[in-house]
Amino acid sequence: MTDPGFDDVLAAAARIAPHAHVTPVLTSRTIDALAGCDLHFKAEHLQRIGAFKFRGACNAVWSLDEDGARRGVVTHSSGNHGAALALAASNRGIACHVVVPEGAVPGKLAAIAAYGAVLHRCEPTIEAREAMCAQLQQSLGARLVHPYTDPLVIAGQGTAALELLATRALDAIVVPVGGGGLAAGTALAIAGVSPSTQLYLAEPAGAAETAASLERGARVTAFTPDTVCDGLRGTLGAINFDMLRAHGARALVVDDAATLAAMRLVWTRMKQLVEPSSAVALAAVLANPDLFAERRVGIVLSGGNVDIEAMVRA
Amino acid sequence: MTDPGFDDVLAAAARIAPHAHVTPVLTSRTIDALAGCDLHFKAEHLQRIGAFKFRGACNAVWSLDEDGARRGVVTHSSGNHGAALALAASNRGIACHVVVPEGAVPGKLAAIAAYGAVLHRCEPTIEAREAMCAQLQQSLGARLVHPYTDPLVIAGQGTAALELLATRALDAIVVPVGGGGLAAGTALAIAGVSPSTQLYLAEPAGAAETAASLERGARVTAFTPDTVCDGLRGTLGAINFDMLRAHGARALVVDDAATLAAMRLVWTRMKQLVEPSSAVALAAVLANPDLFAERRVGIVLSGGNVDIEAMVRA
């Protein structure tokens, strides 16, 4: 497969339209006042399965030909991508196998199983996950849908920013970055629709390899994630790094305390239940007032699958 | 003042339009499947101050003539109405005095104070609250805006159902009932727009005097509220009772455990942070499947000002 382009984002938008929600864009005058800018929140926590991940998974599943569909799909995922692929496969009526690491959020595993996918548990290392995936791929002939390096997944994730830019002019868009699927897809949408819009990547300090990679000009992969943002513990993919570097995206590093405070703001002022991995983008804006003052800023609220009890205890 | 009518709801809608939000109507296929009916959630937790109460307060404040406005407004409130009147008064630039009972939710008191109102604390009895209100009314010449018996407040609360019925045909509407302002206003909107729509009042078992009053055909006022629904501990007003009885509204009593379970459903499946007093309406639908099977049902999610920590501990 070649790198995805803006045309692939447009094709994804058409392909997922019968299945995915066009999510609303929310605003809050209270948070605008705190941030000193004009914020437009793309509400992907209201997407199906409660996260933007449904876009990419749906695009991959509905891109399969009949023969490929018959053999099903397989992935490894700490949560939202697994649920997304399971629902997309269920909608198409095909098999889905999901490799999940020990220690994943129980609520997310239950959601994956509820959509009819087969769960396969493995050690919580990238190597163990990829080995089990490869084995399932070989024995079943199933299509591997990687959570963030698959070009169809990247193109699908880009449809969130495509929708956002279709209805308002923005000076900047801030998205959370983990593996980089949403980030790379957003870069494609910006390049195609509004090249002057700046792309910022909000990243937790406990898993800030994207910031390190962009600064060094080479991908950093040796790190041990330590962050409350369970959706952002993955390692930036190679294709994602290349795309983000070529685009000129800029990383903003945020500590977990700031992310949790931003999450509370979204909960209490907007009444929207978002997960920490979503709130990191707002935290990045609040921590960098000089960058965003008086500007029109899009923020992707990436998901809402949060363990409320754990957050209240945190 | 005479009893409010449908014309007063229409006048309120025009009066509050520059200040209040037209809130969205949300749906959830997961909750529809659980309930066995077609639910339309009017998202009043996204109204200004986070509750429908802003509608009635706003209508009362902007109905004052110049002389009345100069003397300000006063009310007693356990929370949302106080915040609503404070914000409406602040928008118009007039004084607002709020009598609050000892033991009220701290977060709600902070919100009232943040809108610039003067707080006056009193004993947590209806008698103490009304006595302090009367005293402030006399000494300041301020207009008393009662949280639920004021005809302008009732007419204002009716605008939520007016908006709901303006965009979809419904077999039934379910609203929470405490003092009965929202309930009576909803009755007016239904009578004016869609008389065949049935009105159900969802009431916590620990403050079920509306159910008792409608059954007896006379208002029951002697009871000690014991419910997690802090917005529904008030006593059904006399005017509210008369209007609801004349309309033929039916009460559905729900215990707190069912309300808390319904609140969790709205949190986790809809990602909307609503307070227990909102969730009682969904709980009533889930507890009475025979009444609502296959029907198109409107539910007013009345507010989102919830103490998350307290709820997680509950």
XYZ file of C-alpha atoms in Angstrom:
628
model
C 0.000 0.000 0.000
C 1.111 3.548 -0.690
C 0.810 6.423 1.723
C -2.747 7.738 1.978
C -3.618 11.128 0.483
C -6.471 13.625 0.638
C -8.391 11.646 -1.997
C -8.401 8.698 0.368
C -9.970 10.867 3.076
C -12.714 11.910 0.633
C -13.257 8.272 -0.372
C -13.413 7.271 3.294
C -16.016 9.955 4.003
C -18.267 8.552 1.283
C -17.646 4.956 2.372
C -18.439 5.448 6.074
C -21.369 7.848 5.588
C -24.058 5.132 5.845
C -22.583 3.828 9.125
C -20.833 6.582 11.109
C -22.296 9.684 12.757
C -21.498 13.196 11.573
C -20.751 14.334 15.111
C -21.736 17.793 16.362
C -19.321 20.642 17.024
C -19.772 21.999 20.554
C -18.809 25.339 22.057
C -18.564 26.743 25.595
C -18.396 30.426 26.379
C -17.023 29.635 29.855
C -14.098 27.641 28.495
C -13.497 30.199 25.724
C -13.146 32.830 28.441
C -10.652 30.674 30.346
C -8.649 29.872 27.216
C -8.752 33.360 25.704
C -9.661 31.966 22.291
C -12.557 30.664 20.245
C -12.795 26.893 20.668
C -14.716 24.443 18.473
C -14.945 20.962 19.959
C -15.485 18.114 17.499
C -17.507 15.695 19.625
C -16.062 12.316 18.678
C -17.028 10.919 22.070
C -20.518 10.937 20.512
C -19.284 8.852 17.557
C -20.379 5.207 17.493
C -18.519 3.123 20.144
C -17.761 6.443 21.830
C -14.592 7.351 19.923
C -13.271 8.582 16.549
C -11.724 5.125 16.067
C -14.952 3.926 14.464
C -14.199 6.048 11.404
C -10.950 4.285 10.491
C -12.141 0.796 11.386
C -15.330 1.292 9.402
C -13.360 2.499 6.376
C -11.089 -0.576 6.527
C -13.948 -3.066 6.924
C -16.056 -1.650 4.084
C -12.988 -1.473 1.803
C -12.644 -5.279 1.810
C -13.727 -7.151 -1.301
C -16.162 -10.058 -0.911
C -13.418 -12.645 -0.652
C -11.500 -10.639 1.933
C -14.648 -9.979 3.915
C -15.382 -13.704 4.133
C -12.046 -14.246 5.914
C -12.685 -11.522 8.472
C -10.451 -9.026 10.257
C -7.981 -9.132 13.119
C -6.318 -6.458 15.228
C -4.581 -5.747 18.511
C -5.905 -2.904 20.590
C -5.919 -1.542 24.131
C -9.556 -0.604 23.713
C -11.350 1.769 21.404
C -9.935 0.463 18.115
C -10.860 -3.072 19.116
C -14.441 -2.019 19.862
C -14.559 0.003 16.650
C -13.399 -2.872 14.478
C -15.757 -5.274 16.259
C -18.775 -3.027 15.587
C -17.782 -2.334 11.982
C -17.316 -6.076 11.348
C -20.616 -6.840 13.053
C -22.377 -4.268 10.855
C -20.983 -5.982 7.777
C -21.665 -9.449 9.205
C -18.058 -10.662 9.151
C -15.747 -12.208 11.759
C -13.514 -10.067 13.978
C -10.630 -11.250 16.161
C -9.129 -8.866 18.699
C -5.857 -9.405 20.554
C -6.006 -7.522 23.869
C -3.207 -6.995 26.378
C -3.526 -8.130 30.001
C -4.362 -5.084 32.113
C -6.594 -3.339 29.562
C -9.567 -1.347 30.907
C -12.268 -3.945 31.746
C -15.121 -1.766 30.491
C -13.483 -1.494 27.092
C -12.971 -5.281 26.825
C -16.622 -5.858 27.710
C -17.631 -3.460 24.922
C -15.489 -5.367 22.389
C -16.995 -8.691 23.420
C -20.528 -7.232 23.345
C -20.091 -6.412 19.642
C -19.486 -10.112 18.954
C -15.712 -10.142 18.472
C -13.510 -13.009 19.674
C -11.019 -11.805 22.312
C -7.490 -13.237 22.446
C -5.479 -12.197 25.509
C -1.692 -11.719 25.476
C 1.157 -10.199 27.476
C 1.085 -6.380 27.581
C 4.046 -5.885 25.220
C 3.966 -4.716 21.633
C 5.981 -7.775 20.588
C 3.549 -10.258 22.164
C 0.560 -8.489 20.629
C 2.027 -8.401 17.151
C 3.135 -12.050 17.324
C -0.344 -13.232 18.276
C -1.857 -11.053 15.553
C 0.463 -12.517 12.936
C -0.444 -16.015 14.048
C -4.190 -15.344 13.766
C -3.684 -13.634 10.420
C -1.878 -16.682 9.083
C -4.203 -19.348 10.441
C -7.441 -17.565 9.469
C -6.438 -15.605 6.396
C -7.960 -12.578 8.143
C -7.019 -9.025 7.169
C -4.875 -7.268 9.791
C -6.274 -3.812 10.532
C -3.565 -2.038 12.469
C -4.940 0.571 14.929
C -2.982 3.489 13.478
C -0.518 2.592 10.700
C -3.065 1.138 8.265
C -3.521 3.667 5.417
C -7.288 3.029 5.349
C -7.458 3.663 9.081
C -5.483 6.910 8.734
C -7.724 8.088 5.886
C -10.833 7.208 7.908
C -9.647 9.150 10.963
C -9.100 12.167 8.712
C -12.838 12.446 8.124
C -13.353 14.011 11.580
C -11.238 17.042 10.661
C -12.787 17.044 7.165
C -16.231 17.518 8.773
C -14.881 20.136 11.164
C -13.253 22.201 8.407
C -16.302 21.843 6.172
C -18.343 24.063 8.493
C -15.898 26.616 9.927
C -12.626 28.381 9.204
C -9.977 27.549 11.796
C -6.528 28.951 12.529
C -5.439 25.759 14.272
C -6.555 22.220 15.070
C -5.316 20.381 18.164
C -5.588 16.602 18.330
C -4.302 14.056 20.837
C -1.416 11.921 19.571
C -0.633 8.336 20.547
C 0.086 6.039 17.607
C -0.661 8.910 15.244
C -3.643 7.647 13.214
C -5.889 10.596 14.046
C -2.953 13.004 13.792
C -1.855 11.801 10.344
C -5.435 11.708 9.050
C -6.000 15.238 10.324
C -2.849 16.368 8.490
C -4.337 14.998 5.250
C -7.645 16.789 5.792
C -5.907 20.084 6.596
C -3.623 19.815 3.552
C -6.637 19.212 1.313
C -9.098 21.729 2.717
C -7.293 24.466 4.627
C -3.488 24.382 4.298
C -3.036 27.540 6.382
C -4.583 25.851 9.439
C -1.834 24.828 11.859
C -1.771 21.293 13.264
C -0.819 20.786 16.910
C -0.376 17.375 18.522
C -1.199 17.180 22.226
C 0.802 14.482 23.949
C 1.022 13.324 27.588
C 4.412 13.925 29.244
C 4.478 10.250 30.244
C 4.439 9.090 26.604
C 5.981 12.029 24.751
C 7.879 10.128 22.068
C 6.196 12.088 19.267
C 7.599 15.359 20.583
C 11.018 13.689 20.952
C 10.808 12.158 17.480
C 9.864 15.422 15.763
C 12.603 17.266 17.627
C 15.296 14.687 16.753
C 14.070 14.230 13.192
C 14.060 10.468 13.743
C 11.502 8.194 15.318
C 12.044 7.437 19.013
C 10.549 4.072 19.979
C 12.320 3.131 23.224
C 10.164 4.426 26.069
C 7.900 3.112 28.810
C 4.572 4.916 28.833
C 3.407 6.285 32.177
C 0.225 8.305 31.780
C -3.439 8.291 32.785
C -4.262 8.672 29.061
C -4.749 4.984 28.312
C -5.555 5.668 24.664
C -2.207 7.418 24.084
C 0.274 4.832 25.357
C 1.012 3.415 21.892
C 4.207 4.203 19.977
C 4.026 6.659 17.081
C 3.991 4.603 13.878
C 6.682 4.958 11.191
C 4.248 6.064 8.474
C 2.596 8.410 10.957
C 5.927 9.964 11.891
C 6.856 10.507 8.247
C 3.511 12.107 7.443
C 3.489 14.371 10.507
C 7.077 15.450 9.969
C 6.444 16.227 6.299
C 3.341 18.195 7.239
C 5.167 20.315 9.797
C 2.972 19.347 12.751
C 4.063 20.632 16.140
C 3.864 18.644 19.397
C 2.734 20.135 22.720
C 3.552 18.107 25.837
C 1.109 18.169 28.774
C 1.389 16.592 32.212
C -1.397 14.358 33.516
C -2.486 16.798 36.231
C -3.272 19.420 33.580
C -5.093 16.812 31.499
C -7.224 15.707 34.451
C -8.072 19.334 35.263
C -9.092 19.922 31.639
C -11.200 16.753 31.725
C -13.020 18.086 34.792
C -13.696 21.343 32.956
C -15.297 19.483 30.059
C -17.311 17.358 32.492
C -18.585 20.189 34.664
C -18.932 23.069 32.200
C -19.885 21.236 28.999
C -21.582 18.240 30.723
C -19.741 15.976 28.294
C -18.192 12.797 29.626
C -14.842 12.564 27.841
C -11.847 10.352 28.629
C -8.422 11.703 29.647
C -7.011 10.947 26.179
C -9.533 13.502 24.841
C -8.877 16.173 27.418
C -5.155 16.346 26.677
C -5.908 18.545 23.646
C -7.802 21.148 25.697
C -5.068 20.972 28.344
C -2.493 21.793 25.656
C -4.470 24.897 24.641
C -4.917 26.074 28.236
C -1.186 25.562 28.930
C -0.095 27.603 25.897
C -2.178 30.798 25.924
C 0.364 32.733 23.818
C 0.058 30.261 20.938
C -3.720 30.413 20.734
C -4.767 33.874 21.979
C -7.758 35.263 20.049
C -7.532 32.454 17.484
C -10.185 30.096 16.133
C -9.122 26.665 17.346
C -10.579 23.236 16.617
C -10.170 20.540 19.260
C -10.991 16.901 18.616
C -12.622 15.382 21.716
C -11.462 11.942 20.696
C -13.448 9.642 22.971
C -15.648 9.186 26.017
C -14.948 5.657 27.218
C -13.811 6.538 30.699
C -13.803 4.559 33.938
C -15.499 7.230 36.047
C -14.764 5.527 39.389
C -11.052 5.300 38.588
C -10.967 8.961 37.526
C -12.704 10.180 40.672
C -10.181 8.235 42.780
C -7.238 9.591 40.689
C -51.887 37.066 38.494
C -54.118 34.605 36.673
C -53.114 31.054 35.773
C -50.733 30.929 32.837
C -51.941 29.620 29.488
C -50.443 28.489 26.181
C -50.202 32.108 24.989
C -47.903 32.781 27.921
C -45.628 29.939 26.804
C -45.455 31.449 23.315
C -44.735 34.886 24.790
C -42.024 33.363 26.995
C -40.415 31.679 23.983
C -40.150 35.022 22.198
C -38.917 36.801 25.346
C -36.132 34.351 26.222
C -34.969 33.700 22.643
C -32.119 36.265 22.765
C -30.762 34.771 26.011
C -31.501 31.038 26.280
C -30.241 28.147 24.161
C -32.509 26.102 21.926
C -31.110 22.843 23.294
C -30.550 19.804 21.068
C -32.641 16.643 21.127
C -30.450 13.570 21.595
C -31.092 9.921 20.796
C -29.398 6.627 21.695
C -30.039 3.391 19.863
C -28.611 1.441 22.793
C -31.049 2.938 25.285
C -33.928 2.638 22.798
C -33.168 -1.088 22.602
C -33.174 -1.380 26.400
C -36.395 0.612 26.746
C -38.218 -0.969 23.815
C -39.356 2.416 22.560
C -38.210 5.434 20.602
C -36.731 8.010 23.006
C -36.087 11.700 22.314
C -34.029 13.379 25.024
C -34.427 17.156 25.344
C -30.964 18.154 26.550
C -31.707 20.811 29.155
C -28.458 19.978 30.954
C -26.940 21.903 28.023
C -29.150 24.922 28.780
C -27.414 27.937 30.345
C -26.525 27.313 34.034
C -26.883 23.600 33.184
C -30.632 23.257 33.765
C -34.077 24.103 32.302
C -34.568 26.502 35.213
C -32.928 29.268 33.203
C -35.979 29.419 30.948
C -38.454 30.378 33.684
C -36.080 32.692 35.530
C -35.165 34.454 32.300
C -38.823 34.923 31.418
C -39.552 36.442 34.838
C -36.556 38.800 34.782
C -37.218 40.119 31.276
C -40.934 40.589 32.045
C -40.144 43.254 34.662
C -40.835 46.868 33.733
C -38.035 49.414 34.194
C -39.166 50.390 37.668
C -39.457 46.779 38.805
C -36.101 45.921 37.306
C -34.464 48.721 39.281
C -35.591 47.082 42.540
C -34.226 43.668 41.610
C -35.383 40.126 42.245
C -35.338 37.730 45.182
C -35.932 33.989 45.518
C -35.298 30.941 47.676
C -33.788 27.922 45.972
C -31.879 24.752 46.730
C -29.780 25.325 43.673
C -30.564 25.508 39.982
C -33.323 28.127 40.195
C -31.054 30.341 42.287
C -28.275 30.100 39.707
C -30.763 30.655 36.889
C -32.227 33.796 38.450
C -28.748 35.071 39.272
C -27.578 34.691 35.666
C -30.775 36.160 34.207
C -30.509 39.149 36.560
C -26.826 39.568 35.731
C -27.634 39.536 32.007
C -30.142 42.336 32.558
C -27.816 44.160 34.954
C -30.123 44.103 37.971
C -29.748 42.959 41.582
C -30.520 39.399 42.673
C -30.926 38.104 46.239
C -31.055 34.364 46.843
C -32.097 32.697 50.082
C -30.392 29.297 50.337
C -30.977 26.563 52.910
C -28.153 25.227 55.062
C -26.999 21.900 53.591
C -27.458 22.843 49.938
C -24.985 21.368 47.417
C -21.786 23.487 47.723
C -21.105 23.467 43.987
C -24.515 24.944 43.294
C -24.054 27.731 45.874
C -20.696 28.602 44.324
C -22.371 28.873 40.923
C -25.028 31.240 42.304
C -22.400 33.456 43.921
C -20.267 33.402 40.738
C -23.153 35.001 38.822
C -23.053 37.950 41.184
C -26.073 37.244 43.384
C -26.147 37.977 47.110
C -26.606 34.775 49.144
C -28.704 34.768 52.340
C -28.488 31.549 54.350
C -31.381 30.178 56.409
C -32.607 27.022 58.168
C -33.502 24.208 55.774
C -37.280 24.470 56.236
C -39.787 25.879 53.793
C -41.118 28.222 56.524
C -37.685 29.706 57.257
C -36.965 30.194 53.579
C -40.257 31.908 52.855
C -39.978 34.139 55.915
C -36.526 35.378 54.914
C -37.731 35.918 51.362
C -40.686 37.978 52.527
C -38.382 40.083 54.678
C -36.032 40.806 51.776
C -38.968 41.492 49.490
C -40.308 44.078 51.926
C -37.047 45.804 52.771
C -35.780 45.997 49.169
C -38.981 46.187 47.164
C -37.593 43.337 45.096
C -39.834 41.090 43.007
C -40.195 37.584 44.453
C -39.640 34.999 41.737
C -40.859 31.730 43.232
C -38.999 28.677 41.847
C -42.128 26.903 40.579
C -45.426 28.621 41.443
C -44.731 31.901 39.636
C -46.889 31.962 36.461
C -44.038 33.509 34.459
C -41.717 30.757 35.637
C -44.237 28.056 34.707
C -44.731 29.599 31.253
C -40.954 29.815 30.760
C -40.398 26.163 31.693
C -43.025 25.223 29.112
C -40.777 26.422 26.300
C -38.625 23.250 26.570
C -41.565 21.018 25.587
C -42.657 23.622 23.023
C -39.283 23.230 21.278
C -39.448 19.445 21.581
C -42.936 19.221 20.073
C -42.032 21.717 17.348
C -39.686 19.210 15.721
C -41.249 15.772 16.328
C -44.563 14.012 16.954
C -44.592 12.281 20.333
C -47.009 9.850 21.970
C -45.819 10.807 25.444
C -43.552 13.198 27.326
C -41.979 12.279 30.663
C -40.659 15.028 32.934
C -39.315 14.953 36.486
C -41.639 16.515 39.064
C -40.629 18.310 42.250
C -42.401 21.618 42.816
C -44.123 21.196 39.467
C -42.918 24.207 37.451
C -41.555 22.156 34.556
C -44.488 19.750 34.784
C -47.141 22.482 34.673
C -45.345 24.335 31.867
C -45.082 21.109 29.880
C -48.830 20.568 30.335
C -49.456 24.002 28.777
C -47.191 23.254 25.808
C -48.825 19.874 25.209
C -52.327 21.339 25.425
C -51.409 24.015 22.894
C -49.415 21.963 20.394
C -50.267 18.282 20.684
C -53.209 17.488 22.993
C -53.048 13.764 22.259
C -49.525 13.515 23.729
C -49.705 12.007 27.203
C -47.921 13.691 30.102
C -46.157 11.533 32.688
C -44.534 12.900 35.837
C -41.537 10.959 37.125
C -41.173 11.294 40.875
C -38.704 9.819 43.389
C -40.270 7.413 45.914
C -38.698 9.443 48.716
C -40.661 12.588 47.745
C -43.760 11.167 46.044
C -46.310 13.709 47.226
C -47.407 14.494 43.647
C -48.461 10.883 43.085
C -50.253 10.938 46.442
C -51.898 14.285 45.694
C -53.182 13.220 42.268
C -54.493 9.956 43.710
C -56.295 11.646 46.620
C -57.543 14.516 44.497
C -56.175 16.947 47.099
C -52.707 18.336 47.632
C -50.560 16.430 50.142
C -47.978 18.704 51.746
C -46.926 16.877 54.906
C -43.900 14.771 54.058
C -40.162 14.630 54.697
C -38.233 14.217 51.463
C -35.621 11.460 51.392
C -34.102 11.104 47.930
C -30.812 11.483 46.081
C -32.685 13.756 43.637
C -31.818 17.063 45.291
C -33.735 19.052 42.686
C -37.000 17.220 43.449
C -37.290 17.630 47.208
C -39.638 20.616 46.982
C -43.389 20.357 47.634
C -45.755 20.411 44.671
C -47.218 23.934 44.478
C -50.963 24.592 44.730
C -51.231 26.159 41.268
C -49.081 23.347 39.875
C -51.325 20.716 41.447
C -54.458 22.328 40.026
C -52.968 22.587 36.537
C -51.628 19.025 36.499
C -54.858 17.573 37.855
C -56.921 19.469 35.287
C -54.611 18.304 32.526
C -54.869 14.645 33.513
C -51.138 14.130 34.071
C -50.144 10.775 35.514
C -47.390 10.257 38.112
C -44.851 7.399 37.993
C -42.929 6.720 41.200
C -39.325 5.513 40.957
C -36.923 4.448 43.689
C -33.480 6.023 43.917
C -31.613 2.845 42.923
C -33.425 2.799 39.585
C -32.727 6.511 39.120
C -29.009 6.067 39.812
C -28.866 3.127 37.365
C -30.588 5.252 34.703
C -28.148 8.094 35.404
C -25.239 5.700 34.806
C -26.796 4.638 31.504
C -26.970 8.255 30.323
C -23.396 8.842 31.496
C -21.863 5.753 29.905
C -23.958 5.286 26.762
C -24.803 8.887 25.847
C -21.676 10.474 27.416
C -23.929 13.154 28.902
C -23.343 14.219 32.492
C -26.845 14.571 33.955
C -27.924 14.875 37.579
C -30.114 12.310 39.378
C -33.130 14.644 39.154
C -32.847 14.304 35.351
C -32.413 10.556 35.273
C -35.624 9.867 37.187
C -37.589 10.365 33.944
C -35.624 7.704 32.057
C -35.866 5.430 35.102
C -39.664 5.797 34.986
C -39.717 4.707 31.337
C -37.441 1.719 31.966
C -39.548 0.642 34.956
C -42.823 0.733 32.979
C -42.168 -1.057 29.678
C -45.838 -1.852 29.098
C -46.795 1.834 29.151
C -44.232 2.903 26.569
C -43.608 -0.131 24.305
C -43.022 0.893 20.680
C -44.087 4.477 21.406
C -42.377 7.771 20.580
C -41.451 9.237 23.953
C -39.923 12.599 24.834
C -37.811 12.813 27.992
C -36.643 16.101 29.456
C -33.091 15.737 30.788
C -33.649 18.564 33.211
C -30.140 19.370 34.425
C -26.499 18.403 34.711
C -25.297 20.037 37.910
C -24.138 16.911 39.666
C -21.563 16.340 42.391
C -19.705 13.533 40.594
C -17.673 12.500 43.658
C -20.804 12.145 45.788
C -22.507 10.098 43.077
C -19.581 7.727 42.649
C -19.575 7.153 46.425
C -23.379 6.635 46.474
